[in-house]
PDB file of C-alpha atoms in Angstrom:
ATOM      1  CA  MET N   9     -15.989-115.307 -49.942  1.00 52.00           C
ATOM      2  CA  VAL N  10     -17.182-116.025 -46.411  1.00 57.00           C
ATOM      3  CA  ALA N  11     -19.225-118.959 -47.700  1.00 65.00           C
ATOM      4  CA  ASP N  12     -16.176-120.350 -49.540  1.00 65.00           C
ATOM      5  CA  ALA N  13     -14.071-120.026 -46.404  1.00 68.00           C
ATOM      6  CA  LEU N  14     -16.647-122.037 -44.463  1.00 72.00           C
ATOM      7  CA  VAL N  15     -17.213-124.675 -47.145  1.00 70.00           C
ATOM      8  CA  TYR N  16     -13.507-125.345 -47.686  1.00 70.00           C
ATOM      9  CA  HIS N  17     -12.532-125.119 -44.031  1.00 76.00           C
ATOM     10  CA  PRO N  18     -10.571-128.206 -42.838  1.00 83.00           C
ATOM     11  CA  SER N  19     -13.090-128.724 -40.009  1.00 86.00           C
ATOM     12  CA  VAL N  20     -15.887-129.187 -42.549  1.00 85.00           C
ATOM     13  CA  ALA N  21     -13.835-131.789 -44.420  1.00 88.00           C
ATOM     14  CA  HIS N  22     -13.106-133.547 -41.132  1.00 92.00           C
ATOM     15  CA  TYR N  23     -16.793-133.474 -40.178  1.00 88.00           C
ATOM     16  CA  LEU N  24     -17.771-135.002 -43.537  1.00 88.00           C
ATOM     17  CA  LYS N  25     -15.218-137.788 -43.055  1.00 92.00           C
ATOM     18  CA  TYR N  26     -16.623-138.448 -39.601  1.00 92.00           C
ATOM     19  CA  VAL N  27     -20.312-138.628 -40.556  1.00 90.00           C
ATOM     20  CA  ALA N  28     -19.414-140.799 -43.556  1.00 93.00           C
ATOM     21  CA  THR N  29     -18.497-143.582 -41.113  1.00 93.00           C
ATOM     22  CA  THR N  30     -21.184-145.819 -39.628  1.00 92.00           C
ATOM     23  CA  VAL N  31     -19.265-145.917 -36.354  1.00 94.00           C
ATOM     24  CA  GLY N  32     -19.215-142.123 -36.157  1.00 93.00           C
ATOM     25  CA  ARG N  33     -22.966-141.766 -36.633  1.00 95.00           C
ATOM     26  CA  ASP N  34     -23.628-144.652 -34.242  1.00 96.00           C
ATOM     27  CA  LYS N  35     -21.565-143.063 -31.449  1.00 96.00           C
ATOM     28  CA  VAL N  36     -23.450-139.770 -31.766  1.00 96.00           C
ATOM     29  CA  LEU N  37     -26.805-141.561 -31.638  1.00 97.00           C
ATOM     30  CA  ARG N  38     -25.588-143.648 -28.709  1.00 97.00           C
ATOM     31  CA  THR N  39     -24.611-140.508 -26.798  1.00 97.00           C
ATOM     32  CA  LEU N  40     -28.084-139.059 -27.313  1.00 97.00           C
ATOM     33  CA  GLN N  41     -29.733-142.382 -26.426  1.00 98.00           C
ATOM     34  CA  TYR N  42     -27.949-142.810 -23.099  1.00 98.00           C
ATOM     35  CA  PHE N  43     -28.153-139.152 -22.162  1.00 97.00           C
ATOM     36  CA  SER N  44     -31.909-139.400 -22.766  1.00 97.00           C
ATOM     37  CA  ARG N  45     -32.001-142.444 -20.493  1.00 97.00           C
ATOM     38  CA  PHE N  46     -30.286-140.455 -17.749  1.00 97.00           C
ATOM     39  CA  TYR N  47     -32.443-137.368 -18.311  1.00 97.00           C
ATOM     40  CA  VAL N  48     -35.702-139.318 -18.175  1.00 97.00           C
ATOM     41  CA  TRP N  49     -34.583-140.723 -14.818  1.00 97.00           C
ATOM     42  CA  TYR N  50     -33.618-137.237 -13.618  1.00 97.00           C
ATOM     43  CA  LEU N  51     -36.949-135.673 -14.658  1.00 97.00           C
ATOM     44  CA  TYR N  52     -38.864-138.539 -13.048  1.00 95.00           C
ATOM     45  CA  ARG N  53     -36.918-138.242  -9.783  1.00 95.00           C
ATOM     46  CA  THR N  54     -37.519-134.469  -9.675  1.00 95.00           C
ATOM     47  CA  ASN N  55     -41.293-134.969 -10.085  1.00 94.00           C
ATOM     48  CA  HIS N  56     -41.686-133.481 -13.549  1.00 94.00           C
ATOM     49  CA  PRO N  57     -44.926-134.280 -15.412  1.00 93.00           C
ATOM     50  CA  ASN N  58     -45.068-137.146 -17.906  1.00 92.00           C
ATOM     51  CA  SER N  59     -45.347-134.637 -20.745  1.00 94.00           C
ATOM     52  CA  SER N  60     -41.800-133.482 -19.927  1.00 94.00           C
ATOM     53  CA  LEU N  61     -40.500-137.058 -19.951  1.00 95.00           C
ATOM     54  CA  ALA N  62     -42.199-138.141 -23.187  1.00 96.00           C
ATOM     55  CA  PRO N  63     -39.818-136.503 -25.735  1.00 96.00           C
ATOM     56  CA  TYR N  64     -36.723-137.973 -24.091  1.00 96.00           C
ATOM     57  CA  GLU N  65     -38.376-141.363 -23.617  1.00 96.00           C
ATOM     58  CA  ALA N  66     -39.113-141.335 -27.352  1.00 96.00           C
ATOM     59  CA  MET N  67     -35.514-140.329 -28.160  1.00 96.00           C
ATOM     60  CA  LYS N  68     -34.200-143.181 -26.030  1.00 96.00           C
ATOM     61  CA  LYS N  69     -36.408-145.799 -27.704  1.00 96.00           C
ATOM     62  CA  GLN N  70     -36.165-144.533 -31.281  1.00 96.00           C
ATOM     63  CA  PHE N  71     -32.404-144.041 -31.287  1.00 97.00           C
ATOM     64  CA  ALA N  72     -31.983-147.500 -29.740  1.00 96.00           C
ATOM     65  CA  LEU N  73     -34.055-148.972 -32.582  1.00 97.00           C
ATOM     66  CA  VAL N  74     -32.110-147.056 -35.255  1.00 97.00           C
ATOM     67  CA  ARG N  75     -28.831-148.283 -33.793  1.00 97.00           C
ATOM     68  CA  LYS N  76     -30.138-151.848 -33.656  1.00 96.00           C
ATOM     69  CA  ALA N  77     -30.902-151.625 -37.391  1.00 96.00           C
ATOM     70  CA  MET N  78     -27.431-150.203 -38.087  1.00 96.00           C
ATOM     71  CA  ARG N  79     -25.867-153.194 -36.305  1.00 95.00           C
ATOM     72  CA  LEU N  80     -27.555-155.793 -38.510  1.00 96.00           C
ATOM     73  CA  GLY N  81     -24.982-158.002 -40.217  1.00 95.00           C
ATOM     74  CA  LYS N  82     -22.080-156.685 -38.133  1.00 96.00           C
ATOM     75  CA  ASN N  83     -21.787-160.014 -36.300  1.00 96.00           C
ATOM     76  CA  VAL N  84     -19.930-161.493 -39.295  1.00 97.00           C
ATOM     77  CA  GLU N  85     -17.159-158.923 -38.847  1.00 97.00           C
ATOM     78  CA  HIS N  86     -16.574-160.064 -35.265  1.00 97.00           C
ATOM     79  CA  PHE N  87     -16.662-163.783 -36.114  1.00 97.00           C
ATOM     80  CA  LYS N  88     -13.963-163.094 -38.705  1.00 97.00           C
ATOM     81  CA  ALA N  89     -11.930-161.030 -36.212  1.00 97.00           C
ATOM     82  CA  ALA N  90     -12.125-163.905 -33.709  1.00 97.00           C
ATOM     83  CA  ALA N  91     -10.797-166.340 -36.334  1.00 96.00           C
ATOM     84  CA  VAL N  92      -7.960-163.963 -37.273  1.00 96.00           C
ATOM     85  CA  ALA N  93      -7.007-163.519 -33.605  1.00 95.00           C
ATOM     86  CA  MET N  94      -7.083-167.280 -33.063  1.00 95.00           C
ATOM     87  CA  ASP N  95      -4.743-167.820 -36.016  1.00 94.00           C
ATOM     88  CA  SER N  96      -2.273-165.176 -34.837  1.00 92.00           C
ATOM     89  CA  LYS N  97       1.162-166.625 -34.054  1.00 89.00           C
ATOM     90  CA  ASN N  98       2.869-163.568 -32.561  1.00 90.00           C
ATOM     91  CA  MET N  99       0.362-162.311 -29.994  1.00 92.00           C
ATOM     92  CA  ASP N 100       0.863-162.617 -26.247  1.00 94.00           C
ATOM     93  CA  PRO N 101      -1.161-165.724 -25.203  1.00 94.00           C
ATOM     94  CA  VAL N 102      -3.231-163.793 -22.654  1.00 96.00           C
ATOM     95  CA  LEU N 103      -4.042-160.999 -25.109  1.00 96.00           C
ATOM     96  CA  LYS N 104      -4.735-163.551 -27.826  1.00 96.00           C
ATOM     97  CA  TYR N 105      -7.363-165.473 -25.897  1.00 96.00           C
ATOM     98  CA  CYS N 106      -8.854-162.268 -24.522  1.00 97.00           C
ATOM     99  CA  ALA N 107      -9.146-161.006 -28.098  1.00 97.00           C
ATOM    100  CA  VAL N 108     -10.834-164.232 -29.216  1.00 97.00           C
ATOM    101  CA  GLY N 109     -13.191-164.125 -26.222  1.00 97.00           C
ATOM    102  CA  ARG N 110     -14.015-160.467 -26.821  1.00 98.00           C
ATOM    103  CA  GLN N 111     -14.741-160.918 -30.511  1.00 98.00           C
ATOM    104  CA  LEU N 112     -16.856-164.039 -29.957  1.00 98.00           C
ATOM    105  CA  GLY N 113     -18.759-162.267 -27.176  1.00 98.00           C
ATOM    106  CA  TYR N 114     -19.528-159.340 -29.459  1.00 98.00           C
ATOM    107  CA  ALA N 115     -20.356-161.660 -32.363  1.00 98.00           C
ATOM    108  CA  PHE N 116     -22.922-163.658 -30.366  1.00 98.00           C
ATOM    109  CA  TYR N 117     -24.288-160.452 -28.845  1.00 98.00           C
ATOM    110  CA  LEU N 118     -24.894-158.999 -32.295  1.00 97.00           C
ATOM    111  CA  SER N 119     -26.339-162.305 -33.540  1.00 97.00           C
ATOM    112  CA  PHE N 120     -28.912-162.529 -30.741  1.00 97.00           C
ATOM    113  CA  ASP N 121     -29.541-158.794 -31.020  1.00 96.00           C
ATOM    114  CA  ALA N 122     -30.291-159.121 -34.743  1.00 96.00           C
ATOM    115  CA  VAL N 123     -32.803-161.929 -34.140  1.00 96.00           C
ATOM    116  CA  THR N 124     -34.809-159.647 -31.854  1.00 96.00           C
ATOM    117  CA  PHE N 125     -34.922-156.750 -34.336  1.00 96.00           C
ATOM    118  CA  LEU N 126     -38.262-157.647 -35.939  1.00 94.00           C
ATOM    119  CA  ASP N 127     -39.874-157.939 -32.514  1.00 95.00           C
ATOM    120  CA  THR N 128     -38.410-154.637 -31.271  1.00 94.00           C
ATOM    121  CA  ALA N 129     -39.483-152.867 -34.452  1.00 94.00           C
ATOM    122  CA  GLY N 130     -43.017-154.252 -34.070  1.00 94.00           C
ATOM    123  CA  ILE N 131     -42.851-156.020 -37.436  1.00 94.00           C
ATOM    124  CA  ARG N 132     -43.100-159.570 -36.187  1.00 93.00           C
ATOM    125  CA  PRO N 133     -43.470-160.016 -32.416  1.00 92.00           C
ATOM    126  CA  THR N 134     -42.141-163.238 -30.936  1.00 90.00           C
ATOM    127  CA  PRO N 135     -42.469-164.559 -27.370  1.00 92.00           C
ATOM    128  CA  ALA N 136     -38.812-165.641 -27.418  1.00 94.00           C
ATOM    129  CA  ALA N 137     -37.560-162.078 -27.956  1.00 94.00           C
ATOM    130  CA  LYS N 138     -37.114-161.284 -24.262  1.00 94.00           C
ATOM    131  CA  ARG N 139     -35.102-164.454 -23.621  1.00 96.00           C
ATOM    132  CA  LEU N 140     -32.959-163.858 -26.711  1.00 96.00           C
ATOM    133  CA  GLN N 141     -32.269-160.288 -25.644  1.00 96.00           C
ATOM    134  CA  GLN N 142     -31.099-161.594 -22.262  1.00 97.00           C
ATOM    135  CA  GLU N 143     -28.746-163.978 -24.072  1.00 97.00           C
ATOM    136  CA  ALA N 144     -27.487-161.016 -26.099  1.00 97.00           C
ATOM    137  CA  TYR N 145     -26.729-159.123 -22.883  1.00 98.00           C
ATOM    138  CA  ARG N 146     -24.880-162.143 -21.476  1.00 98.00           C
ATOM    139  CA  ALA N 147     -22.711-162.362 -24.610  1.00 98.00           C
ATOM    140  CA  TRP N 148     -22.021-158.613 -24.513  1.00 98.00           C
ATOM    141  CA  PHE N 149     -21.118-158.847 -20.825  1.00 98.00           C
ATOM    142  CA  ALA N 150     -18.673-161.679 -21.598  1.00 98.00           C
ATOM    143  CA  GLY N 151     -17.081-159.728 -24.453  1.00 98.00           C
ATOM    144  CA  LEU N 152     -16.650-156.633 -22.295  1.00 98.00           C
ATOM    145  CA  LEU N 153     -15.218-158.729 -19.459  1.00 98.00           C
ATOM    146  CA  PHE N 154     -12.581-160.217 -21.765  1.00 98.00           C
ATOM    147  CA  ASN N 155     -11.690-156.720 -22.991  1.00 97.00           C
ATOM    148  CA  THR N 156     -11.458-155.445 -19.403  1.00 98.00           C
ATOM    149  CA  VAL N 157      -9.074-158.266 -18.471  1.00 98.00           C
ATOM    150  CA  SER N 158      -7.049-157.495 -21.599  1.00 97.00           C
ATOM    151  CA  GLY N 159      -6.826-153.825 -20.622  1.00 97.00           C
ATOM    152  CA  ILE N 160      -5.719-154.544 -17.063  1.00 97.00           C
ATOM    153  CA  TYR N 161      -3.113-157.051 -18.307  1.00 97.00           C
ATOM    154  CA  THR N 162      -1.811-154.578 -20.891  1.00 96.00           C
ATOM    155  CA  LEU N 163      -1.406-151.848 -18.266  1.00 96.00           C
ATOM    156  CA  TYR N 164       0.504-154.313 -16.073  1.00 96.00           C
ATOM    157  CA  GLN N 165       2.827-155.246 -18.964  1.00 95.00           C
ATOM    158  CA  VAL N 166       3.405-151.581 -19.806  1.00 93.00           C
ATOM    159  CA  ARG N 167       4.351-150.860 -16.200  1.00 93.00           C
ATOM    160  CA  LEU N 168       6.857-153.746 -16.212  1.00 91.00           C
ATOM    161  CA  LYS N 169       8.420-152.494 -19.475  1.00 88.00           C
ATOM    162  CA  GLN N 170       8.702-148.944 -18.151  1.00 86.00           C
ATOM    163  CA  GLN N 171      10.687-150.197 -15.162  1.00 85.00           C
ATOM    164  CA  THR N 172      13.365-151.667 -17.458  1.00 85.00           C
ATOM    165  CA  ILE N 173      13.836-148.604 -19.683  1.00 81.00           C
ATOM    166  CA  ASP N 174      16.837-146.341 -19.305  1.00 74.00           C
ATOM    167  CA  LYS N 175      15.370-142.877 -19.931  1.00 72.00           C
ATOM    168  CA  LYS N 176      18.831-141.329 -20.090  1.00 72.00           C
ATOM    169  CA  GLU N 177      19.391-142.868 -23.528  1.00 74.00           C
ATOM    170  CA  GLY N 178      17.774-141.600 -26.730  1.00 71.00           C
ATOM    171  CA  GLU N 179      16.147-144.928 -27.564  1.00 78.00           C
ATOM    172  CA  GLY N 180      14.871-145.230 -24.017  1.00 76.00           C
ATOM    173  CA  VAL N 181      13.191-141.831 -24.222  1.00 80.00           C
ATOM    174  CA  VAL N 182      11.476-142.757 -27.482  1.00 83.00           C
ATOM    175  CA  GLU N 183      10.355-146.107 -26.093  1.00 85.00           C
ATOM    176  CA  SER N 184       9.092-144.439 -22.904  1.00 84.00           C
ATOM    177  CA  LYS N 185       6.942-142.001 -24.898  1.00 88.00           C
ATOM    178  CA  LYS N 186       5.578-144.890 -26.956  1.00 90.00           C
ATOM    179  CA  LEU N 187       4.634-146.773 -23.783  1.00 90.00           C
ATOM    180  CA  ASP N 188       3.016-143.632 -22.333  1.00 91.00           C
ATOM    181  CA  ARG N 189       0.789-143.381 -25.407  1.00 93.00           C
ATOM    182  CA  GLU N 190      -0.089-147.071 -25.140  1.00 93.00           C
ATOM    183  CA  ARG N 191      -0.912-146.692 -21.446  1.00 94.00           C
ATOM    184  CA  SER N 192      -3.082-143.653 -22.131  1.00 95.00           C
ATOM    185  CA  ALA N 193      -5.024-145.365 -24.944  1.00 95.00           C
ATOM    186  CA  THR N 194      -5.484-148.543 -22.878  1.00 96.00           C
ATOM    187  CA  THR N 195      -6.667-146.586 -19.823  1.00 97.00           C
ATOM    188  CA  ILE N 196      -9.262-144.696 -21.877  1.00 97.00           C
ATOM    189  CA  GLN N 197     -10.531-147.944 -23.400  1.00 97.00           C
ATOM    190  CA  LEU N 198     -10.653-149.551 -19.954  1.00 97.00           C
ATOM    191  CA  VAL N 199     -12.767-146.693 -18.608  1.00 97.00           C
ATOM    192  CA  SER N 200     -15.090-147.068 -21.601  1.00 97.00           C
ATOM    193  CA  ASP N 201     -15.418-150.827 -21.022  1.00 97.00           C
ATOM    194  CA  LEU N 202     -16.145-150.393 -17.318  1.00 97.00           C
ATOM    195  CA  CYS N 203     -18.833-147.837 -18.148  1.00 98.00           C
ATOM    196  CA  ASP N 204     -20.340-150.163 -20.758  1.00 98.00           C
ATOM    197  CA  LEU N 205     -20.371-153.068 -18.297  1.00 98.00           C
ATOM    198  CA  THR N 206     -23.038-151.239 -16.314  1.00 97.00           C
ATOM    199  CA  VAL N 207     -25.569-151.743 -19.125  1.00 97.00           C
ATOM    200  CA  PRO N 208     -25.650-155.573 -19.318  1.00 97.00           C
ATOM    201  CA  SER N 209     -24.978-155.831 -15.564  1.00 97.00           C
ATOM    202  CA  ALA N 210     -28.136-153.838 -14.816  1.00 97.00           C
ATOM    203  CA  ALA N 211     -30.187-155.606 -17.497  1.00 96.00           C
ATOM    204  CA  LEU N 212     -29.199-159.055 -16.215  1.00 97.00           C
ATOM    205  CA  GLY N 213     -29.626-158.161 -12.552  1.00 96.00           C
ATOM    206  CA  TYR N 214     -25.929-158.661 -11.768  1.00 96.00           C
ATOM    207  CA  ALA N 215     -25.840-155.203 -10.182  1.00 95.00           C
ATOM    208  CA  ASN N 216     -28.573-153.044  -8.708  1.00 95.00           C
ATOM    209  CA  LEU N 217     -28.018-149.922 -10.827  1.00 96.00           C
ATOM    210  CA  ASP N 218     -30.693-147.348 -11.606  1.00 95.00           C
ATOM    211  CA  ASP N 219     -31.272-145.756 -15.017  1.00 96.00           C
ATOM    212  CA  GLY N 220     -29.564-142.564 -13.900  1.00 96.00           C
ATOM    213  CA  PHE N 221     -26.251-144.303 -13.212  1.00 97.00           C
ATOM    214  CA  VAL N 222     -26.449-146.507 -16.322  1.00 97.00           C
ATOM    215  CA  GLY N 223     -27.442-143.539 -18.465  1.00 97.00           C
ATOM    216  CA  LEU N 224     -24.498-141.442 -17.255  1.00 97.00           C
ATOM    217  CA  ALA N 225     -22.049-144.342 -17.650  1.00 97.00           C
ATOM    218  CA  GLY N 226     -23.350-145.006 -21.166  1.00 97.00           C
ATOM    219  CA  THR N 227     -23.038-141.315 -22.025  1.00 98.00           C
ATOM    220  CA  VAL N 228     -19.401-141.253 -20.860  1.00 98.00           C
ATOM    221  CA  SER N 229     -18.442-144.350 -22.878  1.00 98.00           C
ATOM    222  CA  SER N 230     -20.310-142.964 -25.909  1.00 97.00           C
ATOM    223  CA  LEU N 231     -18.465-139.635 -25.721  1.00 97.00           C
ATOM    224  CA  ILE N 232     -15.183-141.566 -25.518  1.00 97.00           C
ATOM    225  CA  GLY N 233     -16.278-143.398 -28.670  1.00 96.00           C
ATOM    226  CA  VAL N 234     -17.132-140.110 -30.412  1.00 96.00           C
ATOM    227  CA  TRP N 235     -13.734-138.667 -29.487  1.00 96.00           C
ATOM    228  CA  SER N 236     -11.844-141.813 -30.590  1.00 95.00           C
ATOM    229  CA  GLN N 237     -13.614-141.956 -33.951  1.00 95.00           C
ATOM    230  CA  TRP N 238     -13.094-138.204 -34.464  1.00 93.00           C
ATOM    231  CA  LYS N 239      -9.334-138.725 -33.973  1.00 93.00           C
ATOM    232  CA  LYS N 240      -9.315-141.646 -36.421  1.00 91.00           C
ATOM    233  CA  THR N 241     -10.937-139.580 -39.151  1.00 90.00           C
ATOM    234  CA  ALA N 242      -8.608-136.585 -38.675  1.00 83.00           C
TER     235      ALA N 242
END
């Protein structure tokens, strides 16, 4: 009976829905990857022996490779999303072009990233891999920048709308709650984007950030991704 209660518990069903999604598994692996990056830095800075660093260094590299394999072919999805956003007739012009820029940035990032997979996996090394990976980081940086601008603009628009609402009326109360939810979701996504920006910024030399800071920022954005995907599969 206890086993039946566990097997048929709603949390188990929710968990199965979550792990059935590629995004869900990717966010968990990403959390472990970036936490390992931070922890390797922490162990190194606290003068631990290399034998203590090795397991987490391996986790960082192996999970990064697994995630790179899981991303193969995903660039097509973002090229399509960019085309759909470009064809949209009802979107705010600023949000529209930010959406197109974001999706194209992600699409080119994933395209360059896919080209470097064989080199990273050690299957077919190529001297151009390092340059292509830098181009991938530049495209990712651009995509994140567009999304950051979109988030800031959305928060500004929400604030303007909230100033015009009469909260004494029933419709105004409903609209206010809707805007609060939109503001909350946008703020969380903005925090995630700002955390993610540390990764390409450090890789490209745009900012002098150590692995500890980048690892923590990546862990935070990954946990936000885990939480968001968990809510979607509820």
